Amino acid sequence: ETLRLLTWGGYAPEDVIAAFEAEYPDIDVEVTLSNNEEMIAKLRATGGTGFDLAQPSHDRVYAAQVEYNIYKPLDLSKIDTDKMTPNLLEGVKANTTIEGEVYSVPHQWGTTGMMVNVAEAPDVKSWNDLCDAQYQGRTSMRLRRTILLATAFGMGKDPFALYSDPAAYQQMLDEVTEKLIECKSVIKTYWTGGDDLSALMLSGEVVASESWDSTAFKLYGENKDIQFVPPETGALAWIDTFTIPRGGEADDAAYKWINFVLRPEITKMMSASTGAIAAVPNGIELMPDDKREAISVAFDQSDLDNLKFFANIPPGIEDMEGLALERIKAAN
Amino acid sequence: MQGSAGLMWIYRGYVVAFFLYLVAPLVAAGVFAFNDSMFPSLPWNGFTWDWFFSPSEPKLGLFHDDRLLQGMGNSLYIGVIVAALSVAVGTCNAFLFVRKDFRFKSALYVLMVVPLVIPGVILGISILVLASTIAGLADQWFGVFLTSLRPGIPLVVMGQFSFLVTITSLVIIARLEKFDISLEEAALNLGASRARTLLTVTLPFLFPAMFSAFVVAFLVSFENFNTTLFLVGSDSPLTITMYDRMVKAGSTPVLNATSVVLMLGSGLLALLSIFVQWPKKSA
Amino acid sequence: MHDLSCQNVTKRFGTFTAVSDVSLDIPSGSFFSILGPSGCGKTTLMRMIAGFESPSEGDIKIKGESVVKLPPNKRNVKMVFQHLALFPMMTVGENIAYGLRCRREPRHEIGPKVARVLERVGLPGNEDKKIDQLSGGQKQRIAIARCMVLEPDVLLLDEPLGALDLKLREHMKIELKQLQHQFETTFLYITHDQSEALVMSDNVAVMNAGRFEQIGAPKALYDAPASGFVAGFVGDATVLEGKLGEVKGGQGRVILKGGGEVVGTVSDSAKSGDAVEVFLRPEALKLGAGAEGCTLSGTVDSLLFNGASSRILVRSDGQLIEVADPEQRAGATEGEAVNVSWTPERARIFSRRSGQ
Amino acid sequence: MHDLSCQNVTKRFGTFTAVSDVSLDIPSGSFFSILGPSGCGKTTLMRMIAGFESPSEGDIKIKGESVVKLPPNKRNVKMVFQHLALFPMMTVGENIAYGLRCRREPRHEIGPKVARVLERVGLPGNEDKKIDQLSGGQKQRIAIARCMVLEPDVLLLDEPLGALDLKLREHMKIELKQLQHQFETTFLYITHDQSEALVMSDNVAVMNAGRFEQIGAPKALYDAPASGFVAGFVGDATVLEGKLGEVKGGQGRVILKGGGEVVGTVSDSAKSGDAVEVFLRPEALKLGAGAEGCTLSGTVDSLLFNGASSRILVRSDGQLIEVADPEQRAGATEGEAVNVSWTPERARIFSRRSGQ
Amino acid sequence: MSRDAGKLSLILLFTPFALWIALLIILPQLGIGYVSIREKVGINQYEYGFKNYIDFITEPVYRNTLLRTAWMSILVTALALVIGFPIAWYIAKIARERSRAALFLMCLIPLWVSDLVRAYGWIVLLRETGVISMTLVKWGIISQPVEMLYNDMTVIIGLVYTVILFMIVPLVSTLQGMDDALLEAGYNLGGSRLTVFRRIIVPYAMPGIVAGCIITFMLTAGSYLTPILLGGKNSSWFTEQIYNQFITRYNWESGSAFGVSLLIFTSFVVWAGLRLTGQSLATTVAKE
Ligand SMILES: Nc1ncnc2c1ncn2[C@@H]1O[C@H](COP(=O)(O)OP(=O)(O)OP(=O)(O)O)[C@@H](O)[C@H]1O
Ligand SMILES: Nc1ncnc2c1ncn2[C@@H]1O[C@H](COP(=O)(O)OP(=O)(O)OP(=O)(O)O)[C@@H](O)[C@H]1O
Ligand SMILES: NCCCCNCCCN
Ligand SMILES: [Mg+2]
Ligand SMILES: [Mg+2]
């Protein structure tokens, strides 16, 4: 049978697949790369069919499930939940329980912060610095909802607290929009993918950018000046999960995959590819050496304590954010 | 009128510059397939075949990269099916519009051309919406999963087919219009049955056009993005795989290597199509 | 028995009658032409015989048997098309073998048959040539060979010389006639060129607006046309319009439109008082005065030299009259005042043609 | 002064010489034709005169002034193209006005000029017709009108009748000649059809392989061809091949290839022992025995009726001889044994043409 | 030929055509039309109305993006015509028979690879650390690397590149049909180069020009990757908005409204173009 994965780039490295297929010779793994928005969009279009295992982030499961009914409840008895970091597991379960059914379990976590070439831009510390005129034409960001949230934090607000009050949230968005439109003349371009960003940083075209930590960790191996910097207001933390689409046709294989990739030796391979930290108790220790070093350069305990986990998005918020993003994109 | 020789040279220079413009990005994309670097950009770190043949990460070569190969396989599969279907229907359309008379013919002819002036994105979303609505209703009312109406290869095929038929029809119509109907009458007159006439006289005449329509349809299908994007399921064709790779993972020069292979493939196909057409040109 | 006969064949397209009540009988082995202006229905008639159209009325018989119910591929009449319709994607040999193959003749017999017919049309050994390597005249012969190899009862030819250039056309006229002699097959030949019809045919039917106006041997049509249409279409003639006056012993006196009176032979049912036309062949005219009523006076407008077919154009009462002047022996000069005369038998009077 | 004169004009394409050392002078107001087979260089010569090619050597003068340096749009020679080249996207009126507009004539003069020239070519009031609503002959006249409205010094016509059908072509020959009379402009006319050239022209140049073989009045070319090529190309002739034997007082005795000997007039520099051809015009031949050496015997192969141009084909030693038989008055019958005879002056002997 | 056989073959030939047009073209368009008039009032709750269109019209971002897309598409079309015409002329009228086929084939080169690879190639060439910028620095022509990406000019260059083939092909085929004698007649009657171009060549080539412009315009207005990848931060393009509605906002209702608006708008531009030039769809695009 075939296991059709709908997941992030890097989350299904060839060596892991090879190992999995070696252990389960009758399972064939097929991978589609995606991101949060597209996962939901795709599953909405397929009515939850076409894929057997998806990996949305923990904050993006609830609303999508309520609105589009694209996932099926997990059979937790088939998952080695005891191997997972308890607080991540509980956090994800809390976020994705609907009518008593649990829809997701955690896989890996990581943060979004800034990637900085410390030799060229040693002073970048806050989200606001990305829009600092002294870096004219040398900063970058991804024009997605994360940067809206980040900018809000940079402006001293707490967007997650405003989730429940759409009017206030809109108010905040308007301010953020204005700020990001101003910022547009400073930044070089919006990056769209990890690779895009890597090229910009490595070539020196960009010296500071919003970034996934994993991307930064990867580049650290190439150039020790390129480091991940958690912003003063705290890096934004996300947990990518395992969720089974409603029309999945290979649940057993999916459970096998979930359990397989959380094995310590596999986690190591996985993290080498993704740069993210497995949701198992000693996740950081299981990172490959260079990544571990990059993490230790980037984070101290206070940074880890200061992580801002994404909160569940209530329906309707994304529409507001979408319009804000479009306004920013279209502005001159 | 005889232009002055100087003007003529400027003109030739312009033509040469134009063709340089045409090949420049392809050459640029192609060259970096051989750069011994993790990134498809300058500086030049020396020549390598790794991005084609290296069997292991980090420089996993194209011929060992299962997902790109799978994407290529899907594209081929989709391309061949779509091209074959569009040529078949295009041929029917050609006979319909060249040989038959019926009511509203000219209005229907315009309708046949219309898909060319519908943006590909809209074809994509409209087919997605319709198919999903039907599949959704089937799911809601009868609880059946109509998978072939959900994003996936069948839908991609339908989406590409929807506008490629116009192209193949136009190509084949143009050829059929040049066909001298008295050739068919001559065959009948010499004792051939209708079927035999079709097989021995008409189709051989149409063949070059059918072939080039097939090639064009195949190439367009292979490179189509806008329509396909909305209709792919888990079996993505190569462009989508490459796009996902570029935007969501990281583009290593393996994508350049893929481009080189594509260019070679299309180039060969194009050459082949000349060979099919050339000897018969006088016909 | 006749190889081909049509009985009261009519073909209507909607309300338009393309062929109207046509009957013909073609004796075995003869060369029969249908001559008429463009659009008169020649091709339509031929297509009915070949089976591509079915007659609205009437019957068509080949070797005495009615064929109107037979599909085209079952009739043993073969056709040489106006633009020949040789199959461009086949070689010469394949073109000729096509009909034999359709008949499922055994393979080993086809080769020799093709070779033999190629020899008969004077192109032995050309089996492997491509069609577009042939000259116009060679294509012509291949088109005929392709039909003749099937030994048809009748060979139909639809203006096959139309596409050739002048010199070649002259040449092929004679060659076609020779080929027909050689194959001894019945040829039905369509043309709008009177000289082709006259030169090649045993019999010619002159067709006009879907009807046959006259059927006869070439010389008969030329010398004794049955109608004004035939007189005008077959051979050159100067036409003078007028009104028929007194008629006596077959000869009539015509009061010309431009003024003056001439005498000629009434050749159809025209009666005194009818609007008529007088047809004068150039070679029936002489410079110099003749009998009363058989002379017109005018001035020489131009001298058209053309060897044996040279003409003098004489302008008389605003009308140009063509007078034959073989090799310009008459010695007229432009602007000279001359008389043109004829004998009454050679001036033919017909009722005025409609539509002219 | 001559309207147009060419002096030793040569045109080479690469190593190929399309036009070679051609000189001509055309008197004002005359009708001059260039007659030659396809590919002999007629169009190339005309294109040099119009300015679309420049001569490799030699000079071209219009009204006495050299024009080789002038671009085509500055020369006052206008051209009627082989396929007419009427502008399909313009109306008849716009087509004719085009040249006047290019000249920036005042708008209010253009309309009347167009109307006047349309009247002169016999198509008054057709300004607003579309080109594809015209018949072949009408298009012809518009193409001429479009040039004539500009009052050119010379009008060039490149086989303008080639695309017309037979009857129309016969008619247009006479009409063109009349138009030329009427406009009194110099016409330079190209054709490969000898009857066109003969009928219309004041003078004809016969061209072969890039060179002029002979220039002369039609009758002169016909009666006194200067070479075998001219004798064969102008007018019909039966050609007998042989070897020149004894020559006496301009008359030579030719030993024919097929056997037998004939006597004729040596018309070029052929000498005893040369391979020669004897040209016999159909109208120079008679049935019946003639003088010694002026008779061939054979059998009647076919009778080709064609009114005044009827022929008898006589087969003699495997060769077909065409004998004129106007209106089939000779009364020969097929298969009959006959003699064909001529007078020695009318059998012309030329050196064998190369390539034949 | 029996009449029944004719009827039967007509039906057999008509069926695939009808199925194609009905199921893949007309019904889906009706489908998005239908979806576009659904208003989402709550989770899985819909009402019918034109709110999606009203939102579209009242939100300047969308309106402006559509106008920008249209305006740039027209510009690209015009540029493609101006750049492509001399090339088409060369291929149709100047090149010899043999090189003609080769040149024609070379025009198809951009079709050999996908949009993605083409854009990718441009990025490699034009980025700040790309081939052109670095080469210029190396040759000392400029002192600092320059960024050539992320501006409208680049987007236009890239778009012209992608579509110019569809301008050249119809132009070549109409120009090839033009008898050279028409040009010669134009000069012979006293026309200058400009007159001949304006009064003979352009009117003659008009069906090809219009066909090329229509296809080019539609392809440009409907393109996605090129403006996004080359335009970077300033690349807003209407198809992207549609994509956003469908993919990142799961809002099929307003996405459909956008789609319908795009279709109406581009149809209007095409219609206006045909009107202005006095052509029709069947005489231009269908003629190739
Ligand atoms: N299928 C048809 N439907 C309607 N009218 C037709 C059809 N075929 C022929 N006609 C008309 O019938 C008339 C005779 O046509 P036909 O082709 O027989 O003429 P023709 O004598 O062969 O002329 P030509 O010498 O030009 O070939 C014409 O007026 C033509 O328009
Ligand atoms: N531009 C050219 N380049 C090379 N050869 C040419 C060119 N134009 C004409 N020729 C050659 O010159 C010769 C004369 O051509 P031209 O067109 O003058 O012949 P023509 O007498 O007009 O023939 P036709 O009666 O067929 O029109 C031909 O052999 C032709 O192939
Ligand atoms: N907003 C949530 C972001 C989740 C990111 N997952 C990133 C995987 C990168 N390789
Ligand atoms: Mg006909
Ligand atoms: Mg010529």
Tab-separated table of N, CA and C in Angstrom, chain C residues 29-110:
chain	number	residue	atom	x	y	z
C	29	GLY	N	-15.755	2.443	-76.870
C	29	GLY	CA	-14.460	2.793	-77.448
C	29	GLY	C	-14.388	4.157	-78.083
C	30	SER	N	-15.383	4.998	-77.874
C	30	SER	CA	-15.285	6.298	-78.529
C	30	SER	C	-14.877	7.385	-77.546
C	31	PHE	N	-14.519	8.531	-78.103
C	31	PHE	CA	-14.068	9.676	-77.313
C	31	PHE	C	-15.172	10.701	-77.356
C	32	PHE	N	-15.817	10.887	-76.196
C	32	PHE	CA	-16.984	11.752	-76.133
C	32	PHE	C	-16.664	12.935	-75.246
C	33	SER	N	-16.955	14.143	-75.709
C	33	SER	CA	-16.681	15.313	-74.882
C	33	SER	C	-17.949	16.051	-74.518
C	34	ILE	N	-17.925	16.659	-73.339
C	34	ILE	CA	-18.981	17.596	-72.983
C	34	ILE	C	-18.330	18.956	-72.885
C	35	LEU	N	-18.844	19.891	-73.675
C	35	LEU	CA	-18.231	21.207	-73.784
C	35	LEU	C	-19.236	22.241	-73.308
C	36	GLY	N	-18.806	23.097	-72.415
C	36	GLY	CA	-19.733	24.137	-71.961
C	36	GLY	C	-19.021	25.122	-71.077
C	37	PRO	N	-19.638	26.271	-70.892
C	37	PRO	CA	-18.983	27.304	-70.076
C	37	PRO	C	-18.964	26.907	-68.602
C	38	SER	N	-18.184	27.627	-67.849
C	38	SER	CA	-18.051	27.364	-66.434
C	38	SER	C	-19.412	27.445	-65.739
C	39	GLY	N	-19.664	26.472	-64.869
C	39	GLY	CA	-20.897	26.498	-64.094
C	39	GLY	C	-22.102	25.932	-64.810
C	40	CYS	N	-21.923	25.344	-65.993
C	40	CYS	CA	-23.085	24.872	-66.729
C	40	CYS	C	-23.549	23.496	-66.260
C	41	GLY	N	-22.784	22.856	-65.380
C	41	GLY	CA	-23.246	21.576	-64.845
C	41	GLY	C	-22.437	20.371	-65.301
C	42	LYS	N	-21.332	20.590	-65.967
C	42	LYS	CA	-20.532	19.474	-66.492
C	42	LYS	C	-20.032	18.573	-65.366
C	43	THR	N	-19.401	19.214	-64.375
C	43	THR	CA	-18.834	18.415	-63.298
C	43	THR	C	-19.924	17.684	-62.526
C	44	THR	N	-21.030	18.357	-62.333
C	44	THR	CA	-22.133	17.711	-61.619
C	44	THR	C	-22.576	16.444	-62.348
C	45	LEU	N	-22.687	16.533	-63.644
C	45	LEU	CA	-23.090	15.358	-64.422
C	45	LEU	C	-22.062	14.238	-64.248
C	46	MET	N	-20.799	14.614	-64.329
C	46	MET	CA	-19.762	13.596	-64.217
C	46	MET	C	-19.744	12.975	-62.821
C	47	ARG	N	-19.979	13.795	-61.823
C	47	ARG	CA	-19.986	13.272	-60.457
C	47	ARG	C	-21.155	12.314	-60.237
C	48	MET	N	-22.232	12.536	-60.956
C	48	MET	CA	-23.338	11.592	-60.860
C	48	MET	C	-22.951	10.261	-61.484
C	49	ILE	N	-22.248	10.345	-62.595
C	49	ILE	CA	-21.833	9.108	-63.261
C	49	ILE	C	-20.859	8.341	-62.367
C	50	ALA	N	-19.954	9.082	-61.697
C	50	ALA	CA	-18.971	8.417	-60.843
C	50	ALA	C	-19.585	7.971	-59.522
C	51	GLY	N	-20.751	8.533	-59.186
C	51	GLY	CA	-21.420	8.096	-57.961
C	51	GLY	C	-21.249	9.018	-56.779
C	52	PHE	N	-20.654	10.204	-56.984
C	52	PHE	CA	-20.477	11.118	-55.850
C	52	PHE	C	-21.722	11.968	-55.588
C	53	GLU	N	-22.588	12.003	-56.559
C	53	GLU	CA	-23.888	12.632	-56.353
C	53	GLU	C	-24.907	11.648	-56.871
C	54	SER	N	-26.135	11.693	-56.330
C	54	SER	CA	-27.120	10.829	-56.970
C	54	SER	C	-28.144	11.700	-57.680
C	55	PRO	N	-28.569	11.247	-58.866
C	55	PRO	CA	-29.467	12.076	-59.671
C	55	PRO	C	-30.812	12.282	-58.968
C	56	SER	N	-31.384	13.456	-59.159
C	56	SER	CA	-32.721	13.690	-58.613
C	56	SER	C	-33.747	12.927	-59.435
C	57	GLU	N	-33.466	12.844	-60.742
C	57	GLU	CA	-34.350	12.071	-61.617
C	57	GLU	C	-33.507	11.411	-62.685
C	58	GLY	N	-34.074	10.406	-63.352
C	58	GLY	CA	-33.387	9.797	-64.475
C	58	GLY	C	-32.524	8.627	-64.051
C	59	ASP	N	-31.936	7.986	-65.056
C	59	ASP	CA	-31.191	6.764	-64.800
C	59	ASP	C	-29.837	6.830	-65.502
C	60	ILE	N	-28.871	6.170	-64.892
C	60	ILE	CA	-27.546	6.096	-65.506
C	60	ILE	C	-27.202	4.624	-65.665
C	61	LYS	N	-26.803	4.232	-66.872
C	61	LYS	CA	-26.481	2.825	-67.101
C	61	LYS	C	-25.049	2.671	-67.578
C	62	ILE	N	-24.365	1.709	-67.026
C	62	ILE	CA	-23.031	1.389	-67.508
C	62	ILE	C	-23.082	-0.023	-68.051
C	63	LYS	N	-22.625	-0.182	-69.262
C	63	LYS	CA	-22.742	-1.479	-69.943
C	63	LYS	C	-24.164	-2.016	-69.775
C	64	GLY	N	-25.145	-1.141	-69.914
C	64	GLY	CA	-26.528	-1.565	-69.902
C	64	GLY	C	-27.156	-1.756	-68.537
C	65	GLU	N	-26.351	-1.683	-67.478
C	65	GLU	CA	-26.947	-1.887	-66.149
C	65	GLU	C	-27.026	-0.599	-65.356
C	66	SER	N	-28.149	-0.409	-64.744
C	66	SER	CA	-28.325	0.813	-63.966
C	66	SER	C	-27.377	0.822	-62.768
C	67	VAL	N	-26.742	1.965	-62.512
C	67	VAL	CA	-25.790	2.021	-61.408
C	67	VAL	C	-26.195	3.023	-60.331
C	68	VAL	N	-27.375	3.632	-60.486
C	68	VAL	CA	-27.682	4.708	-59.551
C	68	VAL	C	-27.691	4.251	-58.098
C	69	LYS	N	-27.903	2.970	-57.865
C	69	LYS	CA	-27.918	2.494	-56.480
C	69	LYS	C	-26.523	2.110	-55.970
C	70	LEU	N	-25.570	1.989	-56.874
C	70	LEU	CA	-24.232	1.532	-56.462
C	70	LEU	C	-23.413	2.662	-55.828
C	71	PRO	N	-22.701	2.363	-54.754
C	71	PRO	CA	-21.796	3.386	-54.201
C	71	PRO	C	-20.614	3.592	-55.145
C	72	PRO	N	-19.931	4.726	-55.013
C	72	PRO	CA	-18.868	5.056	-55.982
C	72	PRO	C	-17.775	3.996	-56.075
C	73	ASN	N	-17.451	3.371	-54.943
C	73	ASN	CA	-16.341	2.421	-55.003
C	73	ASN	C	-16.738	1.089	-55.621
C	74	LYS	N	-17.996	0.951	-56.027
C	74	LYS	CA	-18.427	-0.281	-56.676
C	74	LYS	C	-18.668	-0.098	-58.170
C	75	ARG	N	-18.471	1.124	-58.680
C	75	ARG	CA	-18.754	1.359	-60.105
C	75	ARG	C	-17.481	1.222	-60.918
C	76	ASN	N	-17.583	0.605	-62.031
C	76	ASN	CA	-16.386	0.454	-62.851
C	76	ASN	C	-16.194	1.607	-63.838
C	77	VAL	N	-16.434	2.806	-63.345
C	77	VAL	CA	-16.014	3.976	-64.121
C	77	VAL	C	-14.919	4.650	-63.316
C	78	LYS	N	-13.832	4.992	-63.954
C	78	LYS	CA	-12.739	5.635	-63.226
C	78	LYS	C	-12.635	7.077	-63.681
C	79	MET	N	-12.043	7.878	-62.844
C	79	MET	CA	-12.106	9.308	-63.080
C	79	MET	C	-10.722	9.946	-62.959
C	80	VAL	N	-10.404	10.817	-63.914
C	80	VAL	CA	-9.197	11.645	-63.811
C	80	VAL	C	-9.673	13.020	-63.365
C	81	PHE	N	-9.211	13.429	-62.173
C	81	PHE	CA	-9.766	14.641	-61.579
C	81	PHE	C	-9.146	15.900	-62.161
C	82	GLN	N	-9.864	16.998	-61.985
C	82	GLN	CA	-9.422	18.272	-62.552
C	82	GLN	C	-7.989	18.598	-62.130
C	83	HIS	N	-7.719	18.438	-60.812
C	83	HIS	CA	-6.336	18.671	-60.370
C	83	HIS	C	-5.622	17.337	-60.140
C	84	LEU	N	-6.091	16.336	-60.817
C	84	LEU	CA	-5.487	15.008	-60.868
C	84	LEU	C	-5.682	14.188	-59.608
C	85	ALA	N	-5.558	14.829	-58.414
C	85	ALA	CA	-5.775	14.098	-57.163
C	85	ALA	C	-4.885	12.875	-57.055
C	86	LEU	N	-3.642	13.009	-57.463
C	86	LEU	CA	-2.683	11.938	-57.175
C	86	LEU	C	-2.373	11.979	-55.695
C	87	PHE	N	-2.170	10.831	-55.076
C	87	PHE	CA	-1.922	10.794	-53.636
C	87	PHE	C	-0.484	11.232	-53.360
C	88	PRO	N	-0.333	12.384	-52.715
C	88	PRO	CA	1.031	12.931	-52.587
C	88	PRO	C	1.915	12.112	-51.662
C	89	MET	N	1.300	11.343	-50.745
C	89	MET	CA	2.144	10.632	-49.796
C	89	MET	C	2.547	9.260	-50.328
C	90	MET	N	2.135	8.937	-51.559
C	90	MET	CA	2.525	7.647	-52.126
C	90	MET	C	3.430	7.865	-53.333
C	91	THR	N	4.205	6.842	-53.646
C	91	THR	CA	5.024	6.920	-54.854
C	91	THR	C	4.136	6.692	-56.070
C	92	VAL	N	4.727	6.866	-57.224
C	92	VAL	CA	4.006	6.610	-58.465
C	92	VAL	C	3.453	5.186	-58.473
C	93	GLY	N	4.327	4.226	-58.117
C	93	GLY	CA	3.912	2.823	-58.122
C	93	GLY	C	2.751	2.587	-57.174
C	94	GLU	N	2.837	3.164	-55.989
C	94	GLU	CA	1.769	2.964	-54.999
C	94	GLU	C	0.462	3.588	-55.456
C	95	ASN	N	0.589	4.751	-56.103
C	95	ASN	CA	-0.612	5.370	-56.638
C	95	ASN	C	-1.323	4.435	-57.609
C	96	ILE	N	-0.538	3.868	-58.492
C	96	ILE	CA	-1.155	3.022	-59.521
C	96	ILE	C	-1.661	1.725	-58.916
C	97	ALA	N	-0.909	1.220	-57.926
C	97	ALA	CA	-1.317	-0.053	-57.331
C	97	ALA	C	-2.537	0.094	-56.426
C	98	TYR	N	-2.849	1.358	-56.036
C	98	TYR	CA	-3.886	1.564	-55.027
C	98	TYR	C	-5.191	0.843	-55.358
C	99	GLY	N	-5.668	1.050	-56.583
C	99	GLY	CA	-6.943	0.445	-56.968
C	99	GLY	C	-6.866	-1.075	-57.007
C	100	LEU	N	-5.722	-1.590	-57.444
C	100	LEU	CA	-5.558	-3.050	-57.504
C	100	LEU	C	-5.585	-3.628	-56.098
C	101	ARG	N	-4.924	-2.925	-55.179
C	101	ARG	CA	-4.913	-3.390	-53.800
C	101	ARG	C	-6.319	-3.374	-53.208
C	102	CYS	N	-7.064	-2.314	-53.531
C	102	CYS	CA	-8.425	-2.240	-53.005
C	102	CYS	C	-9.231	-3.428	-53.493
C	103	ARG	N	-8.910	-3.855	-54.692
C	103	ARG	CA	-9.602	-5.017	-55.252
C	103	ARG	C	-9.071	-6.321	-54.709
C	104	ARG	N	-8.039	-6.236	-53.873
C	104	ARG	CA	-7.371	-7.400	-53.303
C	104	ARG	C	-6.820	-8.326	-54.379
C	105	GLU	N	-6.231	-7.756	-55.391
C	105	GLU	CA	-5.553	-8.610	-56.353
C	105	GLU	C	-4.328	-9.219	-55.684
C	106	PRO	N	-3.927	-10.396	-56.062
C	106	PRO	CA	-2.759	-10.998	-55.422
C	106	PRO	C	-1.520	-10.126	-55.651
C	107	ARG	N	-0.705	-10.002	-54.613
C	107	ARG	CA	0.445	-9.122	-54.604
C	107	ARG	C	1.369	-9.330	-55.807
C	108	HIS	N	1.587	-10.599	-56.152
C	108	HIS	CA	2.585	-10.856	-57.194
C	108	HIS	C	2.076	-10.452	-58.570
C	109	GLU	N	0.782	-10.218	-58.674
C	109	GLU	CA	0.280	-9.763	-59.973
C	109	GLU	C	0.303	-8.251	-60.097
C	110	ILE	N	0.305	-7.587	-58.920
C	110	ILE	CA	0.200	-6.127	-58.953
C	110	ILE	C	1.429	-5.497	-59.604
